[in-house]
Amino acid sequence: MYLGGYGVKFFHLSDLHIGRQLNGYSLKESQERAFSQIAAYVEVERPAAVLICGDIYDKMVPAAEAYPMFEAFLRMLTEGEAAPAVLVISGNHDSPERLSYAASFLERHNIHIAAGRPSPEGLKKVTLSDAYGPVCFYLFPFIRPGHVRDQFGEGAVTDYESAFRMVLERETPDPAARNVILAHQFFTAAGARPGTCDSETAVLM
């Protein structure tokens, strides 16, 4: 994907659901094959960043084999020539604690993870630059209303929409920069309740 015609290339991925089984059969081999193909495309296309926007794992407590699969995928993305930045946010299927484990160490390898409730100080921001100036990526992990209700005034956060809006409105993006937001959230139209399936862990409020 190119941003705004200025030649900034990035890959957008979402809902990897590592560790998922389908009708009792593991998808491990299919997922590993897909990850290898993505890494090969990254090596050829050389994007500035790879955005992985939530639901990395299929369950809050994924199968043990899921962790080394994701680690191997990250290694494939970051060990090649001209490796991109890798930006990761948690989704509603992810455990923020498990996903953010060793996050500070991973940043040394240009892998940036935002999981769990956003800080009152603001969203995690990663800034990249090219010949046209800065590109600011805001990492907005999946949140429930209860995650941020205490950060705002009474009655300000009543549902998913207001929670997302209140967190986003306190950001002050640089108008001179190109800004990208990574999100994994229940978005609705005209107040309609989002449809969910049995695998969804969210309790709609």
N, CA, C and O of each residue as an XYZ file, in Angstrom:
820
protein
N       0.845     -1.192      0.000
C       0.000      0.000      0.000
C       0.880      1.240      0.000
O       1.848      1.320      0.756
N       0.549      2.196     -0.836
C       1.255      3.469     -0.859
C       0.428      4.517     -0.124
O      -0.803      4.477     -0.136
N       1.116      5.447      0.511
C       0.439      6.452      1.311
C       0.450      7.796      0.601
O       1.503      8.404      0.407
N      -0.736      8.249      0.218
C      -0.892      9.609     -0.267
C      -0.108      9.968     -1.515
O       0.142     11.145     -1.777
N       0.286      8.953     -2.293
C       1.003      9.241     -3.519
C       2.436      9.692     -3.309
O       3.095     10.119     -4.257
N       2.927      9.604     -2.084
C       4.279     10.076     -1.798
C       5.302      8.952     -1.758
O       6.435      9.160     -1.323
N       4.914      7.763     -2.208
C       5.888      6.694     -2.326
C       6.190      5.948     -1.048
O       7.115      5.137     -1.038
N       5.459      6.178      0.037
C       5.676      5.432      1.271
C       4.934      4.104      1.157
O       3.707      4.076      1.068
N       5.665      3.038      1.160
C       5.071      1.724      0.974
C       5.034      0.978      2.306
O       6.026      0.936      3.033
N       3.886      0.394      2.616
C       3.817     -0.473      3.792
C       2.865     -1.620      3.528
O       1.954     -1.515      2.707
N       3.087     -2.717      4.233
C       2.220     -3.880      4.167
C       1.270     -3.841      5.352
O       1.675     -3.527      6.472
N       0.010     -4.161      5.104
C      -0.983     -4.212      6.181
C      -1.485     -5.646      6.323
O      -2.005     -6.233      5.374
N      -1.320     -6.199      7.530
C      -1.802     -7.545      7.846
C      -2.723     -7.461      9.051
O      -2.621     -6.540      9.861
N      -3.617     -8.423      9.162
C      -4.511     -8.458     10.322
C      -5.069     -9.866     10.484
O      -5.112    -10.644      9.531
N      -5.496    -10.180     11.701
C      -6.206    -11.432     11.978
C      -5.409    -12.657     11.530
O      -5.908    -13.487     10.770
N      -4.183    -12.761     12.002
C      -3.376    -13.947     11.705
C      -3.961    -15.187     12.372
O      -3.911    -16.280     11.808
N      -4.513    -15.021     13.564
C      -5.136    -16.114     14.318
C      -4.217    -17.334     14.387
O      -4.619    -18.457     14.084
N      -2.979    -17.081     14.792
C      -2.012    -18.171     14.915
C      -2.503    -19.153     15.986
O      -2.952    -18.757     17.062
N      -2.405    -20.431     15.657
C      -2.863    -21.475     16.573
C      -4.281    -21.948     16.319
O      -4.786    -22.818     17.029
N      -4.925    -21.382     15.313
C      -6.317    -21.741     15.035
C      -6.436    -23.156     14.491
O      -5.568    -23.639     13.764
N      -7.524    -23.803     14.859
C      -7.892    -25.091     14.290
C      -9.204    -24.944     13.538
O     -10.078    -24.175     13.938
N      -9.334    -25.681     12.457
C     -10.547    -25.648     11.645
C     -11.097    -27.059     11.553
O     -10.471    -27.955     10.987
N     -12.289    -27.238     12.128
C     -12.910    -28.570     12.158
C     -11.978    -29.621     12.752
O     -11.923    -30.762     12.292
N     -11.245    -29.204     13.787
C     -10.360    -30.120     14.482
C      -8.988    -30.299     13.866
O      -8.167    -31.042     14.402
N      -8.719    -29.634     12.749
C      -7.428    -29.758     12.080
C      -6.604    -28.493     12.297
O      -7.116    -27.379     12.184
N      -5.328    -28.676     12.607
C      -4.433    -27.545     12.813
C      -4.143    -26.850     11.493
O      -3.980    -27.499     10.460
N      -4.081    -25.532     11.535
C      -3.727    -24.732     10.363
C      -2.247    -24.359     10.355
O      -1.816    -23.502      9.583
N      -1.474    -25.012     11.225
C      -0.070    -24.646     11.407
C       0.704    -24.620     10.088
O       1.370    -23.628      9.793
N       0.632    -25.671      9.302
C       1.407    -25.726      8.075
C       0.961    -24.654      7.084
O       1.797    -24.036      6.425
N      -0.336    -24.429      6.974
C      -0.849    -23.406      6.065
C      -0.408    -22.015      6.502
O      -0.038    -21.182      5.675
N      -0.452    -21.770      7.814
C      -0.047    -20.469      8.317
C       1.447    -20.245      8.120
O       1.864    -19.160      7.716
N       2.241    -21.248      8.399
C       3.687    -21.112      8.211
C       4.023    -20.867      6.738
O       4.927    -20.088      6.434
N       3.311    -21.517      5.831
C       3.534    -21.305      4.402
C       3.166    -19.870      4.011
O       3.867    -19.233      3.225
N       2.069    -19.375      4.565
C       1.646    -17.997      4.281
C       2.671    -16.996      4.811
O       2.978    -16.008      4.145
N       3.197    -17.251      6.007
C       4.189    -16.337      6.578
C       5.454    -16.304      5.725
O       6.052    -15.244      5.536
N       5.859    -17.458      5.215
C       7.042    -17.503      4.352
C       6.803    -16.711      3.073
O       7.702    -16.021      2.591
N       5.608    -16.806      2.528
C       5.280    -16.061      1.311
C       5.277    -14.559      1.565
O       5.768    -13.781      0.747
N       4.716    -14.155      2.710
C       4.717    -12.725      3.053
C       6.144    -12.215      3.206
O       6.483    -11.148      2.695
N       6.978    -12.976      3.909
C       8.372    -12.562      4.105
C       9.095    -12.431      2.763
O       9.927    -11.541      2.586
N       8.777    -13.318      1.827
C       9.395    -13.242      0.501
C       8.954    -11.978     -0.229
O       9.766    -11.331     -0.891
N       7.671    -11.621     -0.114
C       7.188    -10.387     -0.727
C       7.868     -9.168     -0.100
O       8.205     -8.210     -0.796
N       8.062     -9.212      1.205
C       8.728     -8.106      1.898
C      10.147     -7.930      1.379
O      10.611     -6.808      1.173
N      10.829     -9.049      1.171
C      12.203     -8.990      0.677
C      12.256     -8.360     -0.713
O      13.201     -7.637     -1.031
N      11.250     -8.631     -1.542
C      11.224     -8.099     -2.906
C      10.754     -6.645     -2.934
O      11.368     -5.796     -3.580
N       9.648     -6.367     -2.220
C       9.018     -5.044     -2.287
C       9.671     -4.011     -1.383
O       9.600     -2.811     -1.651
N      10.307     -4.474     -0.315
C      11.006     -3.608      0.642
C      10.142     -2.454      1.159
O      10.489     -1.290      0.960
N       9.028     -2.761      1.817
C       8.212     -1.695      2.403
C       8.943     -1.044      3.573
O       9.847     -1.633      4.166
N       8.539      0.165      3.886
C       9.123      0.856      5.045
C       8.646      0.224      6.345
O       9.354      0.244      7.352
N       7.440     -0.339      6.317
C       6.885     -0.916      7.544
C       5.923     -2.045      7.207
O       5.303     -2.068      6.144
N       5.817     -2.975      8.138
C       4.794     -4.017      8.099
C       3.890     -3.795      9.304
O       4.349     -3.830     10.446
N       2.614     -3.567      9.049
C       1.647     -3.303     10.110
C       0.847     -4.580     10.361
O       0.239     -5.129      9.443
N       0.852     -5.044     11.600
C       0.113     -6.253     11.965
C      -0.952     -5.831     12.972
O      -0.665     -5.609     14.149
N      -2.186     -5.724     12.485
C      -3.218     -4.997     13.234
C      -4.210     -5.897     13.973
O      -5.403     -5.897     13.670
N      -3.718     -6.647     14.923
C      -4.589     -7.326     15.857
C      -4.957     -8.753     15.527
O      -4.847     -9.209     14.389
N      -5.408     -9.455     16.583
C      -5.728    -10.882     16.522
C      -4.541    -11.669     15.973
O      -4.652    -12.429     15.011
N      -3.401    -11.454     16.627
C      -2.201    -12.205     16.280
C      -2.443    -13.683     16.572
O      -2.158    -14.552     15.748
N      -2.971    -13.944     17.754
C      -3.279    -15.311     18.169
C      -4.780    -15.551     18.094
O      -5.575    -14.611     18.076
N      -5.149    -16.819     18.050
C      -6.564    -17.163     17.937
C      -7.271    -17.133     19.286
O      -8.489    -16.966     19.349
N      -6.507    -17.295     20.367
C      -7.104    -17.331     21.694
C      -6.260    -16.528     22.667
O      -5.076    -16.285     22.432
N      -6.886    -16.118     23.765
C      -6.153    -15.412     24.816
C      -5.004    -16.277     25.347
O      -3.926    -15.773     25.662
N      -5.252    -17.577     25.438
C      -4.207    -18.523     25.839
C      -4.014    -19.480     24.665
O      -4.625    -20.548     24.630
N      -3.169    -19.105     23.702
C      -3.023    -19.920     22.493
C      -2.246    -21.207     22.760
O      -1.617    -21.369     23.805
N      -2.306    -22.108     21.798
C      -1.525    -23.337     21.885
C      -0.041    -22.996     21.981
O       0.406    -21.969     21.469
N       0.719    -23.871     22.645
C       2.136    -23.607     22.879
C       2.893    -23.387     21.579
O       3.844    -22.605     21.548
N       2.492    -24.058     20.505
C       3.202    -23.924     19.235
C       3.012    -22.555     18.586
O       3.755    -22.195     17.673
N       2.012    -21.784     19.054
C       1.728    -20.492     18.431
C       2.845    -19.484     18.692
O       3.158    -18.672     17.821
N       3.451    -19.526     19.885
C       4.475    -18.530     20.220
C       5.707    -18.642     19.320
O       6.137    -17.631     18.764
N       6.292    -19.834     19.156
C       7.449    -19.907     18.247
C       7.091    -19.615     16.798
O       7.951    -19.172     16.036
N       5.837    -19.851     16.393
C       5.436    -19.514     15.030
C       5.492    -18.015     14.801
O       5.991    -17.560     13.771
N       4.984    -17.245     15.752
C       5.013    -15.793     15.594
C       6.440    -15.274     15.700
O       6.826    -14.361     14.970
N       7.222    -15.852     16.604
C       8.623    -15.446     16.731
C       9.369    -15.688     15.419
O      10.146    -14.843     14.976
N       9.127    -16.860     14.796
C       9.792    -17.175     13.527
C       9.370    -16.200     12.435
O      10.186    -15.804     11.602
N       8.086    -15.812     12.438
C       7.591    -14.858     11.439
C       8.274    -13.504     11.617
O       8.703    -12.893     10.638
N       8.376    -13.033     12.852
C       9.054    -11.762     13.110
C      10.511    -11.819     12.682
O      11.051    -10.855     12.140
N      11.139    -12.962     12.934
C      12.538    -13.107     12.545
C      12.688    -13.031     11.019
O      13.613    -12.395     10.514
N      11.777    -13.681     10.294
C      11.830    -13.642      8.832
C      11.670    -12.209      8.321
O      12.317    -11.814      7.352
N      10.803    -11.436      8.980
C      10.548    -10.076      8.527
C      11.723     -9.144      8.786
O      11.954     -8.211      8.016
N      12.463     -9.385      9.854
C      13.457     -8.409     10.307
C      14.907     -8.805     10.043
O      15.817     -8.023     10.319
N      15.133     -9.987      9.522
C      16.517    -10.408      9.309
C      16.988    -10.212      7.878
O      18.169    -10.397      7.584
N      16.079     -9.839      6.983
C      16.470     -9.649      5.596
C      17.170     -8.321      5.375
O      17.250     -7.483      6.274
N      17.674     -8.147      4.168
C      18.322     -6.878      3.802
C      17.273     -5.768      3.766
O      16.165     -5.975      3.272
N      17.620     -4.596      4.288
C      16.703     -3.452      4.346
C      15.400     -3.838      5.040
O      14.311     -3.593      4.521
N      15.526     -4.440      6.214
C      14.351     -4.915      6.956
C      13.451     -3.746      7.343
O      13.942     -2.679      7.711
N      12.130     -3.943      7.263
C      11.192     -2.879      7.607
C      10.992     -2.770      9.112
O      11.366     -3.668      9.866
N      10.404     -1.672      9.535
C       9.876     -1.600     10.895
C       8.644     -2.503     10.951
O       7.893     -2.600      9.981
N       8.444     -3.156     12.085
C       7.261     -4.002     12.268
C       6.442     -3.416     13.414
O       6.933     -3.304     14.537
N       5.196     -3.043     13.133
C       4.331     -2.407     14.112
C       3.168     -3.349     14.402
O       2.479     -3.795     13.484
N       2.953     -3.648     15.682
C       1.979     -4.665     16.079
C       1.042     -4.097     17.139
O       1.486     -3.455     18.091
N      -0.262     -4.337     16.968
C      -1.226     -3.997     18.013
C      -2.014     -5.241     18.381
O      -2.113     -6.181     17.592
N      -2.570     -5.241     19.577
C      -3.377     -6.371     20.030
C      -4.806     -6.246     19.508
O      -5.312     -5.146     19.286
N      -5.442     -7.403     19.318
C      -6.846     -7.457     18.938
C      -7.672     -8.050     20.062
O      -7.149     -8.328     21.141
N      -8.959     -8.244     19.817
C      -9.832     -8.747     20.883
C      -9.582    -10.216     21.209
O     -10.038    -10.691     22.249
N      -8.877    -10.944     20.358
C      -8.536    -12.336     20.652
C      -7.210    -12.456     21.393
O      -6.869    -13.540     21.866
N      -6.464    -11.378     21.502
C      -5.124    -11.445     22.078
C      -5.125    -11.152     23.576
O      -5.954    -10.392     24.078
N      -4.181    -11.772     24.273
C      -3.891    -11.400     25.651
C      -2.841    -10.294     25.628
O      -1.715    -10.539     25.195
N      -3.174     -9.083     26.081
C      -2.184     -8.002     26.048
C      -0.892     -8.358     26.778
O       0.199     -8.007     26.328
N      -1.022     -9.060     27.909
C       0.165     -9.408     28.692
C       1.082    -10.348     27.901
O       2.301    -10.173     27.894
N       0.501    -11.326     27.251
C       1.320    -12.272     26.494
C       1.908    -11.628     25.251
O       3.066    -11.874     24.912
N       1.116    -10.799     24.563
C       1.599    -10.198     23.329
C       2.698     -9.180     23.593
O       3.623     -9.046     22.791
N       2.609     -8.467     24.702
C       3.582     -7.408     24.974
C       4.819     -7.902     25.707
O       5.701     -7.110     26.040
N       4.893     -9.208     25.963
C       6.073     -9.755     26.638
C       7.336     -9.450     25.826
O       7.378     -9.694     24.620
N       8.338     -8.929     26.477
C       9.634     -8.588     25.867
C       9.517     -7.459     24.846
O      10.366     -7.341     23.963
N       8.481     -6.631     24.952
C       8.284     -5.556     23.978
C       9.463     -4.582     23.957
O       9.877     -4.135     22.888
N       9.998     -4.255     25.121
C      11.111     -3.300     25.156
C      12.345     -3.878     24.478
O      13.102     -3.145     23.841
N      12.554     -5.170     24.606
C      13.683     -5.810     23.920
C      13.467     -5.815     22.418
O      14.396     -5.566     21.649
N      12.240     -6.099     22.001
C      11.945     -6.180     20.575
C      12.115     -4.826     19.878
O      12.436     -4.775     18.691
N      11.902     -3.735     20.610
C      12.065     -2.418     19.999
C      13.494     -2.204     19.500
O      13.714     -1.440     18.560
N      14.447     -2.861     20.114
C      15.831     -2.738     19.655
C      16.005     -3.337     18.266
O      16.966     -3.031     17.560
N      15.068     -4.188     17.888
C      15.099     -4.810     16.565
C      14.052     -4.188     15.644
O      13.675     -4.778     14.631
N      13.588     -2.993     16.005
C      12.625     -2.235     15.205
C      11.267     -2.925     15.121
O      10.557     -2.801     14.123
N      10.915     -3.654     16.181
C       9.598     -4.271     16.301
C       8.875     -3.555     17.441
O       9.327     -3.593     18.585
N       7.767     -2.910     17.133
C       7.069     -2.060     18.098
C       5.686     -2.640     18.378
O       4.905     -2.882     17.457
N       5.392     -2.860     19.659
C       4.143     -3.521     20.047
C       3.352     -2.625     20.998
O       3.902     -2.083     21.957
N       2.061     -2.476     20.725
C       1.147     -1.786     21.635
C       0.013     -2.759     21.959
O      -0.720     -3.189     21.069
N      -0.121     -3.094     23.221
C      -1.149     -4.046     23.640
C      -1.745     -3.577     24.962
O      -1.054     -3.018     25.813
N      -3.036     -3.816     25.112
C      -3.690     -3.404     26.351
C      -4.203     -1.981     26.271
O      -4.231     -1.375     25.200
N      -4.604     -1.458     27.407
C      -5.224     -0.140     27.399
C      -4.201      0.958     27.137
O      -3.085      0.894     27.653
N      -4.558      1.955     26.352
C      -3.623      3.047     26.064
C      -3.298      3.841     27.322
O      -4.116      3.942     28.237
N      -2.109      4.394     27.353
C      -1.704      5.230     28.463
C      -2.451      6.557     28.421
O      -2.756      7.051     27.335
N      -2.756      7.151     29.587
C      -3.340      8.496     29.583
C      -2.449      9.519     28.883
O      -2.921     10.576     28.464
N      -1.167      9.204     28.758
C      -0.234     10.108     28.085
C      -0.403     10.089     26.573
O       0.132     10.954     25.880
N      -1.139      9.114     26.055
C      -1.369      9.066     24.620
C      -1.010      7.723     24.015
O      -0.435      6.862     24.681
N      -1.353      7.554     22.755
C      -1.058      6.324     22.036
C       0.434      6.198     21.771
O       1.155      7.192     21.683
N       0.878      4.962     21.646
C       2.257      4.727     21.229
C       2.413      5.229     19.798
O       1.579      4.941     18.939
N       3.475      5.976     19.545
C       3.703      6.560     18.227
C       5.074      6.165     17.718
O       6.068      6.243     18.439
N       5.113      5.740     16.470
C       6.375      5.397     15.810
C       6.497      6.297     14.587
O       5.596      6.341     13.749
N       7.593      7.001     14.488
C       7.799      7.942     13.387
C       8.899      7.440     12.464
O      10.023      7.178     12.893
N       8.554      7.313     11.194
C       9.522      6.976     10.154
C       9.694      8.198      9.254
O       8.862      9.105      9.266
N      10.745      8.219      8.495
C      10.996      9.373      7.624
C      11.452      8.915      6.253
O      12.050      7.850      6.099
N      11.157      9.744      5.258
C      11.662      9.530      3.917
C      11.986     10.890      3.311
O      12.067     11.888      4.027
N      12.166     10.930      2.020
C      12.546     12.185      1.371
C      11.487     13.259      1.490
O      11.790     14.440      1.316
N      10.245     12.880      1.782
C       9.144     13.841      1.885
C       8.853     14.258      3.329
O       7.941     15.047      3.576
N       9.621     13.734      4.272
C       9.404     14.102      5.663
C       8.914     12.947      6.520
O       9.026     11.785      6.129
N       8.365     13.269      7.700
C       7.972     12.217      8.643
C       6.655     11.540      8.284
O       5.761     12.142      7.688
N       6.565     10.266      8.666
C       5.322      9.508      8.613
C       5.090      8.991     10.016
O       5.905      8.233     10.542
N       3.977      9.398     10.634
C       3.704      9.058     12.037
C       2.655      7.947     12.113
O       1.542      8.096     11.609
N       3.016      6.858     12.734
C       2.111      5.735     12.928
C       1.648      5.726     14.383
O       2.470      5.683     15.298
N       0.342      5.768     14.595
C      -0.236      5.726     15.939
C      -0.807      4.333     16.180
O      -1.666      3.868     15.432
N      -0.325      3.675     17.225
C      -0.696      2.296     17.505
C      -1.831      2.268     18.526
O      -1.630      2.569     19.703
N      -3.018      1.905     18.064
C      -4.225      1.921     18.904
C      -4.697      0.483     19.098
O      -5.405     -0.046     18.241
N      -4.323     -0.161     20.202
C      -4.730     -1.549     20.421
C      -6.226     -1.658     20.700
O      -6.881     -0.666     21.019
N      -6.754     -2.868     20.578
C      -8.163     -3.090     20.887
C      -8.449     -2.719     22.341
O      -7.702     -3.089     23.246
N      -9.540     -1.983     22.550
C      -9.939     -1.621     23.914
C     -11.420     -1.886     24.106
O     -12.204     -1.862     23.158
N     -11.781     -2.137     25.340
C     -13.172     -2.177     25.758
C     -13.451     -0.876     26.506
O     -12.514     -0.255     27.007
N     -14.698     -0.446     26.596
C     -15.007      0.802     27.308
C     -14.434      0.851     28.721
O     -13.962      1.894     29.173
N     -14.478     -0.285     29.413
C     -13.979     -0.309     30.786
C     -12.484     -0.102     30.910
O     -11.990      0.219     31.991
N     -11.749     -0.283     29.806
C     -10.301     -0.100     29.844
C      -9.904      1.358     30.020
O      -8.846      1.650     30.579
N     -10.739      2.272     29.552
C     -10.344      3.688     29.546
C     -11.355      4.595     30.234
O     -11.168      5.811     30.261
N     -12.404      4.038     30.783
C     -13.464      4.877     31.374
C     -12.922      5.777     32.482
O     -13.359      6.918     32.631
N     -11.957      5.253     33.265
C     -11.432      6.043     34.384
C     -10.472      7.140     33.934
O     -10.023      7.933     34.761
N     -10.150      7.204     32.653
C      -9.239      8.232     32.152
C      -9.964      9.507     31.728
O      -9.334     10.508     31.388
N     -11.309      9.459     31.753
C     -12.088     10.595     31.289
C     -13.173     10.934     32.311
O     -13.368     10.209     33.286
N     -13.866     12.030     32.080
C     -14.893     12.469     33.007
C     -16.070     11.501     33.066
O     -16.270     10.678     32.172
N     -16.840     11.623     34.139
C     -17.989     10.738     34.341
C     -18.969     10.860     33.171
O     -19.351     11.960     32.771
N     -19.360      9.713     32.639
C     -20.317      9.681     31.547
C     -19.731      9.900     30.165
O     -20.457      9.835     29.173
N     -18.419     10.162     30.078
C     -17.808     10.432     28.774
C     -17.685      9.165     27.935
O     -17.831      9.207     26.713
N     -17.417      8.042     28.591
C     -17.253      6.769     27.888
C     -18.412      5.862     28.248
O     -18.544      5.441     29.398
N     -19.249      5.562     27.277
C     -20.431      4.733     27.528
C     -20.468      3.473     26.669
O     -21.188      2.529     26.995
N     -19.706      3.442     25.582
C     -19.714      2.294     24.689
C     -18.402      2.256     23.905
O     -17.506      3.061     24.156
N     -18.287      1.322     22.956
C     -17.057      1.185     22.186
C     -16.762      2.438     21.369
O     -15.615      2.880     21.294
N     -17.784      3.004     20.764
C     -17.590      4.183     19.918
C     -17.041      5.352     20.720
O     -16.072      5.990     20.309
N     -17.659      5.636     21.870
C     -17.198      6.780     22.664
C     -15.814      6.524     23.255
O     -15.024      7.457     23.399
N     -15.511      5.274     23.597
C     -14.179      4.962     24.119
C     -13.117      5.247     23.060
O     -12.098      5.876     23.345
N     -13.362      4.784     21.847
C     -12.413      5.004     20.759
C     -12.273      6.494     20.460
O     -11.163      6.998     20.291
N     -13.397      7.189     20.395
C     -13.377      8.611     20.059
C     -12.638      9.427     21.114
O     -11.845     10.303     20.770
N     -12.887      9.152     22.384
C     -12.251      9.937     23.437
C     -10.738      9.754     23.446
O      -9.990     10.713     23.636
N     -10.290      8.505     23.238
C      -8.842      8.270     23.192
C      -8.232      8.969     21.984
O      -7.168      9.579     22.086
N      -8.897      8.881     20.856
C      -8.350      9.453     19.631
C      -8.326     10.980     19.686
O      -7.397     11.602     19.170
N      -9.330     11.584     20.301
C      -9.421     13.042     20.314
C      -8.348     13.709     21.163
O      -8.084     14.899     20.987
N      -7.730     12.985     22.069
C      -6.685     13.625     22.872
C      -5.317     13.579     22.174
O      -4.335     14.120     22.683
N      -5.267     12.930     21.011
C      -4.034     12.952     20.235
C      -3.928     14.277     19.484
O      -4.940     14.884     19.134
N      -2.716     14.710     19.245
C      -2.487     15.951     18.494
C      -1.517     15.658     17.356
O      -0.331     15.975     17.449
N      -2.027     15.048     16.269
C      -1.137     14.714     15.156
C      -0.518     15.946     14.520
O      -1.116     17.022     14.488
N       0.676     15.763     14.023
C       1.386     16.836     13.335
C       0.719     17.052     11.975
O       0.748     16.148     11.140
N       0.121     18.215     11.728
C      -0.573     18.440     10.454
C       0.374     18.467      9.263
O      -0.059     18.320      8.120
N       1.648     18.652      9.521
C       2.618     18.683      8.427
C       3.121     17.294      8.068
O       3.808     17.113      7.063
N       2.771     16.308      8.901
C       3.229     14.943      8.672
C       2.134     14.112      8.025
O       0.968     14.507      8.007
N       2.516     12.970      7.502
C       1.534     11.984      7.065
C       1.263     11.071      8.251
O       2.193     10.541      8.859
N       0.006     10.893      8.574
C      -0.363     10.177      9.792
C      -1.184      8.934      9.466
O      -2.109      8.970      8.653
N      -0.821      7.835     10.121
C      -1.500      6.549      9.930
C      -1.878      6.015     11.304
O      -1.063      6.033     12.227
N      -3.106      5.542     11.443
C      -3.524      4.947     12.703
C      -3.767      3.459     12.498
O      -4.459      3.058     11.562
N      -3.197      2.648     13.372
C      -3.432      1.215     13.382
C      -4.519      0.941     14.409
O      -4.392      1.358     15.560
N      -5.583      0.251     14.018
C      -6.679     -0.013     14.944
C      -7.285     -1.378     14.675
O      -7.268     -1.880     13.551
N      -7.815     -1.957     15.722
C      -8.573     -3.217     15.646
C      -9.720     -3.047     16.629
O      -9.542     -3.197     17.838
N     -10.885     -2.737     16.109
C     -11.959     -2.294     16.989
C     -13.307     -2.640     16.390
O     -13.402     -2.932     15.198
N     -14.359     -2.608     17.212
C     -15.715     -2.755     16.718
C     -16.193     -1.390     16.220
O     -16.487     -0.500     17.018
N     -16.269     -1.232     14.911
C     -16.763      0.003     14.334
C     -18.199     -0.225     13.860
O     -18.524     -1.276     13.308
N     -19.040      0.766     14.084
C     -20.449      0.617     13.757
C     -20.912      1.742     12.842
O     -20.232      2.757     12.691
N     -22.074      1.547     12.236
C     -22.665      2.561     11.375
C     -23.974      3.036     11.977
O     -24.877      2.238     12.230
N     -24.071      4.327     12.202
C     -25.310      4.934     12.710
C     -25.782      4.275     14.000
O     -26.982      4.099     14.211
N     -24.840      3.915     14.859
C     -25.210      3.366     16.157
C     -25.629      1.916     16.147
O     -26.033      1.395     17.186
N     -25.547      1.234     15.000
C     -25.942     -0.169     14.928
C     -24.957     -1.031     15.709
O     -23.754     -0.770     15.718
N     -25.482     -2.057     16.361
C     -24.617     -2.958     17.112
C     -23.878     -3.881     16.145
O     -24.487     -4.401     15.210
N     -22.563     -4.095     16.356
C     -21.818     -4.965     15.443
C     -22.240     -6.415     15.596
O     -22.572     -6.863     16.694
N     -22.227     -7.141     14.498
C     -22.506     -8.563     14.567
C     -21.276     -9.319     15.030
O     -20.156     -8.944     14.682
N     -21.456    -10.351     15.789
C     -20.337    -11.167     16.261
C     -20.662    -12.637     16.046
O     -21.814    -13.008     15.821
N     -19.634    -13.459     16.119
C     -19.823    -14.899     16.034
C     -19.394    -15.509     17.363
O     -18.953    -14.796     18.264
N     -19.523    -16.818     17.485
C     -19.259    -17.477     18.758
C     -17.835    -17.318     19.230
O     -17.569    -17.383     20.430
N     -16.897    -17.108     18.292
C     -15.501    -17.002     18.678
C     -15.134    -15.659     19.275
O     -14.063    -15.522     19.867
N     -16.002    -14.660     19.133
C     -15.686    -13.346     19.653
C     -15.727    -13.373     21.175
O     -16.627    -13.954     21.781
N     -14.736    -12.733     21.776
C     -14.653    -12.726     23.223
C     -15.219    -11.461     23.845
O     -15.348    -11.367     25.065
N     -15.556    -10.493     23.010
C     -16.009     -9.205     23.543
C     -17.417     -9.320     24.103
O     -18.260    -10.042     23.570
N     -17.654     -8.595     25.189
C     -18.988     -8.444     25.732
C     -19.460     -7.055     25.335
O     -18.963     -6.060     25.863
N     -20.397     -6.974     24.427
C     -20.838     -5.672     23.940
C     -21.541     -4.910     25.041
O     -22.312     -5.469     25.820
N     -21.257     -3.625     25.087
C     -21.796     -2.791     26.163
C     -22.584     -1.649     25.566
O     -23.126     -0.824     26.300
